XYZ file of C-alpha atoms in Angstrom:
715
model
C 32.262 25.064 14.183
C 32.196 22.970 16.527
C 30.355 25.120 18.680
C 27.809 26.357 16.354
C 23.976 26.211 17.186
C 23.845 24.603 13.878
C 26.400 22.381 14.103
C 24.579 20.933 17.070
C 21.509 20.857 16.307
C 22.034 19.016 12.549
C 24.572 16.702 14.532
C 21.627 15.754 16.595
C 19.004 15.217 14.078
C 21.078 13.212 11.648
C 22.195 11.153 14.845
C 18.354 10.879 15.709
C 17.214 9.869 11.863
C 20.096 7.102 12.058
C 17.210 4.981 14.523
C 14.693 5.440 12.722
C 13.540 2.590 9.981
C 14.226 3.662 6.458
C 11.227 4.367 5.434
C 10.691 6.510 8.487
C 13.306 8.475 7.462
C 12.058 8.821 4.116
C 8.877 10.996 5.922
C 10.947 13.107 7.379
C 12.225 15.173 4.417
C 12.038 18.726 4.673
C 12.767 20.593 1.150
C 13.440 23.433 0.325
C 13.473 25.751 -3.050
C 16.344 28.116 -2.484
C 18.941 28.505 0.074
C 17.713 30.399 2.868
C 20.044 32.876 4.631
C 22.007 31.740 7.957
C 20.350 33.153 10.102
C 17.161 31.657 9.054
C 18.604 27.864 10.304
C 17.877 27.551 13.901
C 14.180 27.732 13.270
C 14.541 25.278 10.473
C 16.273 23.086 12.053
C 13.614 23.824 14.946
C 11.202 21.876 12.667
C 13.556 19.464 11.339
C 14.118 18.346 14.716
C 10.521 18.385 15.578
C 9.399 16.220 12.838
C 11.827 14.029 14.342
C 10.325 14.075 17.560
C 6.670 13.547 15.781
C 8.772 10.243 13.479
C 9.827 8.413 16.442
C 6.154 8.475 17.734
C 4.991 7.171 14.599
C 3.403 10.503 13.488
C 4.026 10.427 9.687
C 5.516 14.056 8.250
C 6.319 14.107 4.591
C 7.119 17.937 4.028
C 6.879 19.558 0.381
C 8.044 22.306 -0.503
C 8.616 23.687 -4.527
C 9.845 20.831 -5.881
C 9.757 17.756 -3.574
C 7.516 15.415 -1.816
C 7.308 11.926 -1.397
C 3.479 10.590 -0.941
C 2.429 7.106 -1.211
C -1.395 6.598 -2.915
C -4.397 4.533 -1.538
C -5.281 3.611 -5.108
C -6.170 0.029 -6.551
C -7.329 -1.672 -9.903
C -8.831 -5.005 -11.247
C -6.991 -5.814 -13.298
C -9.555 -8.122 -14.980
C -11.311 -5.212 -15.763
C -8.185 -3.051 -17.125
C -7.795 -6.684 -19.033
C -11.695 -6.231 -20.009
C -11.787 -3.117 -20.973
C -7.492 -2.636 -22.077
C -7.805 0.340 -19.997
C -5.470 1.159 -17.944
C -2.951 -1.233 -15.842
C -2.175 -4.482 -17.140
C -2.037 -6.339 -14.309
C -2.221 -9.827 -14.689
C -5.546 -11.330 -12.279
C -5.575 -8.845 -9.484
C -3.771 -5.839 -8.975
C -3.264 -2.197 -7.754
C -1.439 0.733 -8.658
C -0.635 2.614 -5.679
C 0.442 1.421 -2.277
C 1.372 -0.604 -0.690
C 1.539 -3.109 -1.783
C 1.627 -6.660 -0.389
C 1.680 -8.004 3.303
C 5.438 -8.936 2.531
C 8.044 -6.580 3.476
C 10.100 -5.874 0.822
C 13.868 -3.674 0.748
C 12.611 -2.396 -3.213
C 8.936 -1.305 -1.799
C 7.717 -2.908 -5.059
C 4.343 -1.047 -6.107
C 1.248 -3.780 -7.277
C -0.774 -6.242 -6.389
C -1.517 -8.149 -3.492
C -2.820 -11.248 -3.077
C -6.199 -11.162 -3.118
C -7.487 -12.149 -0.109
C -9.603 -15.187 -1.018
C -7.492 -16.610 -3.545
C -6.112 -18.991 -0.890
C -2.618 -20.509 -1.878
C -2.683 -20.814 -6.075
C -0.477 -18.475 -5.798
C 1.905 -18.827 -2.972
C 5.821 -20.002 -3.080
C 5.750 -23.700 -2.877
C 6.350 -24.012 1.022
C 5.352 -26.414 3.313
C 3.703 -25.387 6.362
C 5.682 -26.073 8.812
C 8.118 -23.177 6.925
C 5.526 -20.577 6.510
C 4.879 -21.221 10.848
C 8.598 -21.025 11.627
C 8.386 -17.873 9.391
C 5.473 -15.935 11.538
C 7.498 -16.553 14.893
C 10.288 -15.009 12.710
C 8.368 -11.828 12.507
C 9.277 -10.601 15.522
C 12.844 -10.149 14.629
C 11.556 -7.473 12.011
C 12.963 -4.534 13.663
C 16.745 -6.206 14.505
C 19.744 -4.582 13.560
C 17.856 -1.431 12.955
C 20.291 0.208 15.490
C 23.581 -0.436 13.957
C 22.995 1.856 10.766
C 25.531 4.195 10.582
C 24.755 7.588 11.152
C 25.104 8.174 7.918
C 23.240 11.639 6.194
C 19.889 10.106 4.581
C 20.737 12.663 1.306
C 24.113 10.983 1.462
C 21.837 7.845 1.264
C 19.822 9.200 -1.679
C 21.559 10.915 -3.689
C 22.178 7.638 -5.375
C 18.253 7.716 -6.039
C 15.471 8.211 -8.975
C 14.635 11.174 -9.531
C 11.707 12.505 -12.134
C 13.648 13.111 -15.368
C 14.712 9.239 -14.418
C 11.519 7.483 -14.732
C 9.917 9.572 -17.630
C 8.294 12.405 -15.187
C 9.082 15.780 -16.938
C 5.828 17.915 -18.127
C 3.328 19.224 -16.427
C 0.046 20.422 -18.525
C -0.517 23.851 -16.984
C 0.822 27.417 -16.539
C 0.426 29.078 -13.539
C 2.992 29.620 -11.033
C 4.211 26.794 -8.099
C 4.090 27.442 -4.841
C 5.309 26.022 -1.189
C 2.729 23.581 1.049
C 3.370 20.742 3.677
C 1.084 17.404 3.079
C 1.050 14.770 5.665
C 2.371 16.916 7.981
C 0.499 14.840 10.135
C -1.520 11.918 8.540
C -4.433 13.236 9.417
C -4.095 15.401 6.545
C -4.172 12.173 4.296
C -7.737 10.661 3.734
C -8.918 8.260 1.673
C -12.802 7.295 1.247
C -13.151 4.549 -1.504
C -15.901 4.913 -3.902
C -17.736 2.280 -4.602
C -19.358 0.423 -7.537
C -22.309 1.901 -6.726
C -21.100 5.500 -6.917
C -20.876 5.917 -3.124
C -18.294 7.112 -0.967
C -17.625 4.747 2.193
C -18.042 6.313 4.990
C -18.091 5.010 8.918
C -21.555 6.026 9.796
C -22.790 3.421 12.148
C -20.794 1.152 14.763
C -24.041 -0.406 16.220
C -24.531 -4.333 15.407
C -27.605 -5.460 13.810
C -29.913 -7.431 15.882
C -29.928 -11.355 15.459
C -31.560 -14.118 17.405
C -29.238 -16.616 16.708
C -25.831 -14.664 17.382
C -24.670 -15.878 21.245
C -24.344 -13.453 24.509
C -22.594 -11.317 24.760
C -21.116 -12.942 27.965
C -19.170 -15.171 25.306
C -16.498 -12.742 25.474
C -15.470 -13.271 29.181
C -16.921 -16.096 30.773
C -13.502 -17.771 29.413
C -9.828 -16.871 31.632
C -6.996 -15.771 29.894
C -4.869 -18.919 30.723
C -8.249 -20.735 29.206
C -8.180 -19.141 26.202
C -3.940 -19.001 25.904
C -4.708 -23.289 25.799
C -7.192 -23.365 23.630
C -4.886 -21.016 20.960
C -1.899 -23.282 21.464
C -5.095 -25.983 21.103
C -6.106 -24.229 17.776
C -3.217 -23.580 16.157
C -1.634 -26.832 16.779
C 0.820 -25.512 19.121
C 1.627 -28.119 21.112
C 0.315 -32.334 21.441
C -2.139 -32.157 22.721
C -5.623 -33.425 21.200
C -7.729 -31.511 23.656
C -8.813 -29.001 26.647
C -10.757 -29.520 28.830
C -12.706 -26.376 31.284
C -13.907 -26.826 34.074
C -17.615 -26.008 34.410
C -17.618 -24.091 37.936
C -21.027 -23.095 38.129
C -22.852 -25.743 36.613
C -26.386 -24.992 35.311
C -27.327 -25.708 31.928
C -26.668 -21.948 30.589
C -23.507 -21.546 31.866
C -22.142 -25.209 29.557
C -24.404 -23.328 26.959
C -21.745 -20.352 27.306
C -19.141 -21.965 27.237
C -19.785 -23.793 24.255
C -21.170 -20.900 22.205
C -17.436 -19.467 22.861
C -14.895 -21.741 22.111
C -16.971 -21.773 18.778
C -17.316 -19.109 17.820
C -13.279 -16.743 19.273
C -12.253 -20.242 17.607
C -12.862 -21.489 15.041
C -11.902 -25.347 14.035
C -12.630 -26.587 17.426
C -15.765 -28.383 18.654
C -17.064 -29.416 21.958
C -18.824 -31.649 23.655
C -19.795 -31.953 27.380
C -18.125 -35.016 29.948
C -18.702 -35.936 33.713
C -15.588 -36.879 35.244
C -15.445 -37.420 38.616
C -18.232 -36.204 39.267
C -17.572 -32.683 38.040
C -18.888 -31.300 33.927
C -15.965 -30.379 31.605
C -16.445 -29.178 28.064
C -13.539 -30.704 25.999
C -13.148 -28.874 23.035
C -10.621 -30.929 20.422
C -9.952 -30.706 16.329
C -13.099 -31.289 14.044
C -11.552 -31.140 11.171
C -7.346 -30.590 11.003
C -5.829 -27.776 10.230
C -7.641 -26.488 6.439
C -11.012 -25.961 9.462
C -9.362 -22.927 10.343
C -9.237 -21.969 6.453
C -13.242 -23.337 5.510
C -15.114 -21.479 8.897
C -17.888 -24.687 9.766
C -20.789 -24.553 7.710
C -23.371 -26.199 10.530
C -22.736 -22.977 12.796
C -24.201 -20.860 10.183
C -27.374 -19.942 9.713
C -29.098 -20.667 6.637
C -31.425 -17.435 6.400
C -28.138 -15.227 6.683
C -26.281 -14.336 4.054
C -22.474 -15.896 3.962
C -20.025 -12.725 4.082
C -20.481 -9.819 6.876
C -19.685 -6.818 5.247
C -18.312 -3.599 7.187
C -17.100 -0.459 6.702
C -12.936 -0.428 8.015
C -11.654 3.050 8.896
C -8.019 3.199 9.820
C -5.451 5.155 10.614
C -1.560 4.631 9.874
C -2.012 0.917 8.284
C -2.199 -0.696 5.095
C -4.941 -2.879 3.741
C -2.915 -5.877 3.971
C -1.638 -5.034 7.478
C -4.728 -3.954 9.291
C -6.829 -7.452 7.487
C -3.103 -9.541 8.775
C -3.645 -7.670 12.660
C -7.500 -8.269 12.486
C -6.684 -12.227 11.236
C -5.025 -12.572 14.611
C -7.722 -10.840 16.432
C -10.101 -12.993 15.318
C -7.685 -16.121 14.933
C -8.737 -17.223 12.010
C -7.070 -17.287 7.957
C -6.509 -13.468 6.357
C -8.060 -15.442 3.265
C -11.347 -14.726 4.546
C -11.299 -11.490 3.574
C -11.812 -10.187 0.600
C -11.711 -6.485 -0.574
C -12.044 -3.680 -3.455
C -9.290 -2.182 -3.100
C -5.848 -1.054 -0.583
C -5.128 1.500 0.105
C -2.065 3.305 2.095
C -0.135 3.680 5.002
C 0.010 7.439 5.568
C -2.870 8.045 5.892
C -6.726 8.170 7.487
C -8.458 5.391 4.900
C -12.123 4.168 5.203
C -13.162 1.816 2.916
C -15.616 -1.787 2.760
C -14.340 -5.070 3.742
C -16.310 -8.404 3.512
C -15.319 -11.816 6.113
C -16.475 -15.349 5.410
C -18.894 -16.514 8.291
C -17.631 -14.476 11.300
C -20.578 -12.532 12.889
C -20.861 -8.792 13.230
C -20.357 -9.380 16.596
C -17.501 -10.126 17.051
C -15.918 -7.807 15.226
C -17.726 -4.931 16.522
C -15.768 -6.547 20.026
C -12.322 -5.362 18.272
C -13.446 -1.934 18.563
C -12.758 -2.218 22.105
C -9.210 -4.151 21.626
C -8.137 -2.199 18.788
C -6.451 0.817 18.551
C -6.192 3.465 15.429
C -8.938 0.785 13.664
C -12.869 1.182 13.880
C -15.509 -1.319 12.410
C -18.534 -0.251 11.629
C -21.744 -0.672 9.081
C -22.645 -3.687 9.521
C -24.177 -5.443 6.822
C -25.200 -9.941 6.040
C -24.452 -10.470 1.981
C -24.905 -13.228 0.307
C -21.365 -12.763 -1.944
C -17.530 -11.357 -1.156
C -16.076 -8.315 -2.614
C -13.866 -8.294 -5.543
C -10.740 -6.645 -6.440
C -11.616 -3.853 -8.825
C -14.370 -3.258 -8.122
C -14.992 0.051 -6.827
C -14.644 3.508 -9.108
C -12.309 5.180 -7.559
C -10.602 6.709 -4.020
C -11.901 10.856 -2.954
C -9.596 12.375 -1.315
C -9.455 14.794 1.147
C -5.685 16.059 1.742
C -4.364 19.584 3.399
C -1.078 20.863 2.369
C -0.228 22.590 4.760
C 1.725 26.640 5.291
C 0.932 26.748 2.444
C 3.458 30.128 0.177
C 1.014 30.909 -2.299
C -1.022 34.015 -3.018
C -4.948 33.255 -2.959
C -4.822 34.103 -6.932
C -1.902 31.484 -7.112
C -4.559 28.817 -5.596
C -7.331 29.471 -6.971
C -5.213 29.393 -10.255
C -3.583 25.946 -9.716
C -7.056 24.675 -8.019
C -9.007 26.241 -11.490
C -6.504 24.622 -13.878
C -6.520 21.119 -12.293
C -10.489 20.937 -11.871
C -10.664 21.889 -15.755
C -7.981 20.560 -17.390
C -6.582 18.003 -14.779
C -3.067 16.438 -15.142
C -1.220 13.760 -16.790
C -1.562 10.690 -15.581
C 2.162 9.065 -14.612
C 2.601 6.650 -12.351
C 4.573 7.754 -9.495
C 7.695 7.236 -8.058
C 6.266 4.406 -5.726
C 6.066 2.932 -8.614
C 10.008 2.441 -9.214
C 11.506 1.342 -5.201
C 13.367 3.402 -3.261
C 16.716 2.437 -3.620
C 19.772 2.870 -6.419
C 18.715 -0.252 -8.224
C 15.272 0.869 -9.744
C 12.660 -1.916 -9.912
C 12.405 -1.501 -13.707
C 15.804 -2.575 -14.403
C 14.730 -5.630 -12.363
C 11.658 -6.003 -14.955
C 13.853 -5.803 -17.798
C 15.986 -8.700 -17.215
C 13.455 -10.462 -16.693
C 11.780 -9.329 -20.106
C 15.417 -9.656 -21.589
C 15.586 -13.371 -19.629
C 19.046 -12.193 -18.188
C 18.069 -14.273 -15.606
C 22.065 -14.246 -13.435
C 21.262 -9.816 -13.892
C 17.952 -10.290 -12.063
C 19.193 -12.226 -9.504
C 21.993 -9.671 -9.468
C 20.030 -6.670 -9.230
C 17.805 -8.459 -6.439
C 20.515 -9.505 -4.617
C 23.647 -6.963 -5.152
C 25.078 -4.229 -2.475
C 23.966 -1.153 -3.562
C 23.589 2.595 -1.822
C 21.025 4.065 -0.731
C 18.671 3.542 2.835
C 18.349 0.370 4.364
C 18.051 -1.994 6.798
C 21.387 -2.809 8.851
C 20.078 -6.719 8.366
C 19.946 -6.351 4.388
C 23.562 -4.810 4.081
C 24.781 -7.392 5.777
C 23.083 -10.048 3.597
C 24.048 -8.657 0.879
C 27.875 -7.868 1.715
C 28.240 -11.854 2.486
C 26.103 -12.758 -0.737
C 28.843 -10.399 -2.513
C 31.609 -11.581 -0.640
C 30.476 -15.902 -0.705
C 27.967 -16.508 -3.093
C 26.638 -19.111 -0.947
C 22.506 -18.526 -0.747
C 22.643 -20.144 2.413
C 24.913 -18.205 4.441
C 22.808 -14.903 3.452
C 19.973 -16.199 4.441
C 21.551 -16.901 7.965
C 21.824 -12.526 8.316
C 18.374 -12.384 7.349
C 15.751 -12.460 10.461
C 12.678 -11.938 7.892
C 13.046 -14.208 5.361
C 9.789 -12.806 3.629
C 11.180 -10.197 1.939
C 12.059 -10.753 -1.596
C 15.588 -10.964 -0.963
C 15.073 -14.122 1.950
C 12.809 -15.785 -0.265
C 14.797 -15.883 -3.836
C 17.881 -17.122 -1.194
C 15.954 -19.489 0.196
C 14.823 -20.480 -3.929
C 18.386 -20.900 -4.536
C 19.733 -22.621 -1.353
C 17.227 -24.961 -2.979
C 17.656 -25.106 -6.862
C 21.158 -24.339 -6.705
C 22.595 -20.987 -8.779
C 21.927 -22.644 -12.233
C 18.245 -22.783 -11.771
C 17.776 -19.544 -11.626
C 14.107 -19.164 -13.018
C 12.746 -21.798 -10.691
C 14.629 -19.867 -7.750
C 12.730 -17.015 -8.409
C 9.810 -18.375 -8.900
C 9.427 -19.107 -5.447
C 8.360 -15.415 -4.737
C 4.911 -14.528 -5.063
C 3.824 -14.378 -8.376
C 2.380 -10.591 -7.773
C 5.107 -10.194 -6.422
C 6.837 -11.343 -9.527
C 4.546 -9.036 -11.814
C 5.740 -6.525 -10.528
C 8.650 -5.647 -11.605
C 7.401 -6.159 -15.367
C 5.132 -3.542 -14.251
C 7.603 -1.053 -13.521
C 9.146 -2.230 -16.361
C 5.764 -0.660 -18.725
C 4.875 1.957 -16.539
C 8.715 3.432 -17.135
C 8.268 3.382 -20.709
C 4.150 4.974 -20.675
C 6.256 7.562 -19.030
C 8.461 8.408 -20.679
C 6.323 7.885 -24.376
C 3.637 9.621 -23.086
C 6.150 12.755 -21.961
C 7.625 12.574 -25.719
C 4.092 12.632 -26.849
C 2.988 15.600 -24.963
C 6.370 17.832 -25.694
C 5.421 16.859 -29.294
C 1.959 17.601 -29.886
C 0.931 19.161 -27.086
C -2.008 18.821 -25.697
C -4.585 19.057 -28.212
C -5.542 15.224 -30.091
C -3.643 14.556 -33.532
C -4.249 12.132 -36.257
C -2.704 8.966 -35.121
C -3.755 9.367 -31.930
C -5.416 6.458 -29.704
C -8.849 6.200 -28.594
C -10.505 3.106 -26.688
C -14.113 2.645 -29.087
C -15.966 0.237 -25.917
C -13.100 -1.973 -24.932
C -10.884 -1.843 -28.546
C -8.687 1.127 -29.279
C -8.272 2.838 -32.781
C -6.541 5.499 -33.967
C -7.834 9.265 -34.395
C -8.526 10.071 -38.163
C -8.074 13.381 -39.539
C -11.771 13.686 -39.905
C -12.521 12.903 -36.485
C -10.052 15.410 -34.728
C -12.455 17.570 -33.690
C -14.719 15.067 -31.685
C -12.376 13.705 -29.459
C -9.932 16.096 -26.330
C -7.365 15.140 -24.965
C -8.871 13.430 -21.701
C -10.077 10.800 -24.828
C -6.542 10.182 -25.975
C -5.226 6.801 -24.192
C -1.536 5.745 -24.660
C -0.218 1.752 -24.691
C 1.748 -0.519 -22.229
C 3.805 -2.222 -24.213
C 2.501 -5.644 -25.000
C 1.519 -8.420 -27.950
C -2.086 -7.547 -27.846
C -1.509 -3.256 -28.025
C -1.911 -1.261 -31.131
C 0.256 1.780 -31.031
C -0.108 5.472 -31.840
C 0.182 5.719 -35.863
C 2.648 8.810 -35.437
C 5.838 9.475 -34.370
C 5.519 8.230 -30.881
C 5.431 4.763 -32.579
C 8.664 4.632 -33.284
C 9.721 6.465 -30.598
C 8.411 3.064 -28.869
C 10.453 0.583 -31.176
C 13.560 2.491 -30.203
C 13.521 2.691 -26.979
C 12.403 -1.418 -26.238
C 15.259 -1.894 -29.176
C 17.384 0.208 -27.035
C 16.749 -2.129 -24.140
C 17.571 -5.552 -26.431
C 14.000 -6.070 -26.788
C 12.011 -6.695 -29.159
C 8.575 -4.748 -29.908
C 6.605 -6.701 -32.085
C 7.437 -10.116 -30.083
C 5.901 -8.937 -26.069
C 5.438 -12.974 -25.302
C 8.330 -14.776 -23.385
C 9.353 -18.317 -23.126
C 7.961 -18.714 -19.341
C 4.044 -17.586 -19.824
C 3.369 -15.443 -16.868
C 6.099 -13.178 -18.090
C 4.526 -12.535 -21.707
C 2.874 -8.968 -21.209
C -0.457 -8.238 -23.075
C -0.588 -4.887 -22.716
C -3.076 -2.611 -21.909
C -3.970 1.621 -22.672
C -3.822 4.276 -19.650
C -5.147 7.148 -20.547
C -2.892 10.361 -20.281
C -4.558 12.870 -19.459
C -7.488 12.266 -15.890
C -9.687 15.463 -14.521
C -10.381 14.840 -11.271
C -13.677 14.325 -10.020
C -15.478 16.455 -7.355
C -12.893 18.911 -6.264
C -13.581 21.572 -4.086
C -10.881 23.391 -2.145
C -10.557 26.742 0.600
C -8.294 28.325 2.205
C -8.059 28.369 6.106
C -5.746 30.653 8.470
C -4.456 28.800 11.712
C -2.487 29.605 14.065
C -1.742 26.309 15.555
C 0.720 23.506 13.560
C -0.831 20.677 15.410
C -4.881 21.414 15.524
C -6.513 18.898 12.599
C -8.066 20.886 10.196
C -10.872 18.623 9.107
C -13.291 16.503 11.387
C -12.827 12.634 10.045
C -15.606 10.019 10.283
C -14.882 8.727 14.109
C -14.915 12.634 15.282
C -18.625 12.972 13.353
C -19.169 9.669 15.817
C -18.221 10.654 18.532
C -20.046 14.258 18.236
C -16.791 16.496 18.050
C -17.490 19.879 16.849
C -15.701 20.755 13.633
C -12.667 23.172 13.998
C -12.317 26.584 14.776
C -10.215 28.564 11.951
C -8.281 31.250 12.678
C -8.795 35.092 11.355
C -7.046 35.838 8.180
C -4.664 37.136 9.980
C -3.792 33.816 11.318
C -0.252 32.692 11.722
C -0.239 30.096 8.614
C -1.993 29.821 6.036
C -3.533 25.386 4.629
C -5.034 24.428 1.603
C -7.676 21.952 1.643
C -8.436 19.570 -1.550
C -10.783 17.686 -2.256
C -11.053 15.986 -5.542
C -11.776 12.405 -6.365
C -9.792 9.769 -8.832
C -10.170 6.907 -10.292
C -8.310 3.486 -10.128
C -4.727 3.209 -11.181
C -4.024 7.219 -10.111
C -2.011 8.561 -8.321
C -3.014 11.329 -6.217
C 0.393 12.453 -5.734
C 0.702 13.285 -9.397
C -2.265 15.979 -8.945
C -0.481 17.323 -6.042
C 2.297 17.626 -8.185
C 0.693 19.876 -11.495
C -0.462 21.975 -8.036
C 2.468 22.487 -6.657
C 5.085 22.342 -9.864
C 7.151 20.343 -7.892
C 9.468 17.261 -8.309
C 8.477 14.384 -6.281
C 11.264 12.109 -6.220
C 13.218 11.969 -2.538
C 16.292 12.198 -4.140
C 15.051 15.805 -4.972
C 13.732 16.289 -1.152
C 16.634 15.194 -0.006
C 19.349 17.237 -2.084
C 16.831 20.437 -1.628
C 16.640 19.810 2.205
C 20.577 20.048 2.703
C 21.781 22.473 0.332
C 21.214 25.353 2.391
C 22.532 24.190 5.503
C 25.432 23.451 3.527
């Protein structure tokens, strides 16, 4: 066996996989629906190593074979809107229901609402600015310790993870036979275009800058030297004790001085300038105008009154989530991230196109970033009076490629027609519940039970599964000493949930866990209880479909305006399954008037919760509840099966390809080496594209299932 090529390849694969970050490993899974003959193993291992190589170069690939997938979505919801309509999500003030989520690093991978870009520090933890600056410096250490992880099989790590059964995802609506396919072999195989509140799909189609006579000349970007920019940035960010920076005007003309004044004021918000004579030489002196607040409040007097205060633009990004993108843009623009606003957060592992608004930053400055940033493009600039609001979008349009499909043309036709005509069960996807051996819904349940010691234990205790090395050491230190300060020292990155909780425990002590937990930003805390609500909803919907099938029955709930009402026997024929909603548990919802109502009560009672009293001692954790449609029928569904020979070629053009005038891809003849299914469909906010793809391929979407199937045939 030692000389077996299969073993050698497999060991190399595992050793290389150990060097990847856990979230990268999770995208490398190539699951198999059944054991294969040993003669096929080397070729399959070659595919695995090929995928591994792609991942090492940040080419995000997730292989989807029968019964497996791990995909993240790009769907956002306006909890404010959901609150008004009592539909879909139950997020408190702002939220998202797909991915990613927050700029905070968290080993829990909790999906949910990010802090809104205009929110400022309203919901942030009570920390001093010095602490925040200290943490910003620590961010550069986020990769430290990753190479120390043991070369344990990822499949073994994930055997403690969740399956769909664990979170109530058990039913399908269609009767077609499933088939295999590979999703996100390239992240360009998953493209998301935001649908605005006017129903228009966002596209990047114009990189030009609106003509504005009040804009400074292009010279502002080149007139300052790198050393001068460094000094000005340190002054702007209070990184030294200087109160001003003087820049000598070498070629002294009025025009030259004007350009330098404009450059400093536009590139370094918060700084003012004046001209001084020193020993016969002219200097432009930069100084602070209004202290630290000037960074968050761009200078009002420098913005033309006739121009809208917000520059709206379309952001095209590759392999970067929305919060990371905004943090990067703010870093290059030298402004605070909270002057940006957007309608929804979008996934990292995809190409996404969405609208962004920013306060008092010119289109000229934004367009200049196109020269500096890779995998980003900004365009379609316009000035507007108002920012964007989370949840104002109508949804997202997806273009998805499933490569190397095994289904016949008839199978594909049946699957896609079912998706178009019936739809899919509107389950909350697996990413809603975390990726480690401690599901996020368990933490949410403990919060609702007021079991704070358990909350602390669930977040901090050691666990099986894929985690970064420094988090493993932090958990081990906590288990051994119960000393929050000692455990915190093991974390080079303190912005993760664990780091924030440990800092809270250091500050308030182990006897005041409620206050310590409160240091975690509000939206992140609420993600846990929303995860529990999602867990209950998934289980109840599965029971509803098992009990009554895909037709409305008396006692089901439908929405009438903003409120829910039960279907009476005489009205059953006036509704379809697409009208039926189910409640997320809370104090402000009603429950179906049939067997499922008792099922809700039994489930919450088993969890030591009172369904008749969902108010919590701490107001933030009181659940009002909401309603969510049980079946979603995608709109604008289209598809085609294409043949191709080269697995590396893109199978459709992106917005940037079209801007650059690239011709559309040329496909192989019908006898091509591979076949791919290209799907287009639109989904409303708060729905998971993962669940639509699950319905097409008839697969389990859990990482655990992928990894176990992936290794079964190798044993």
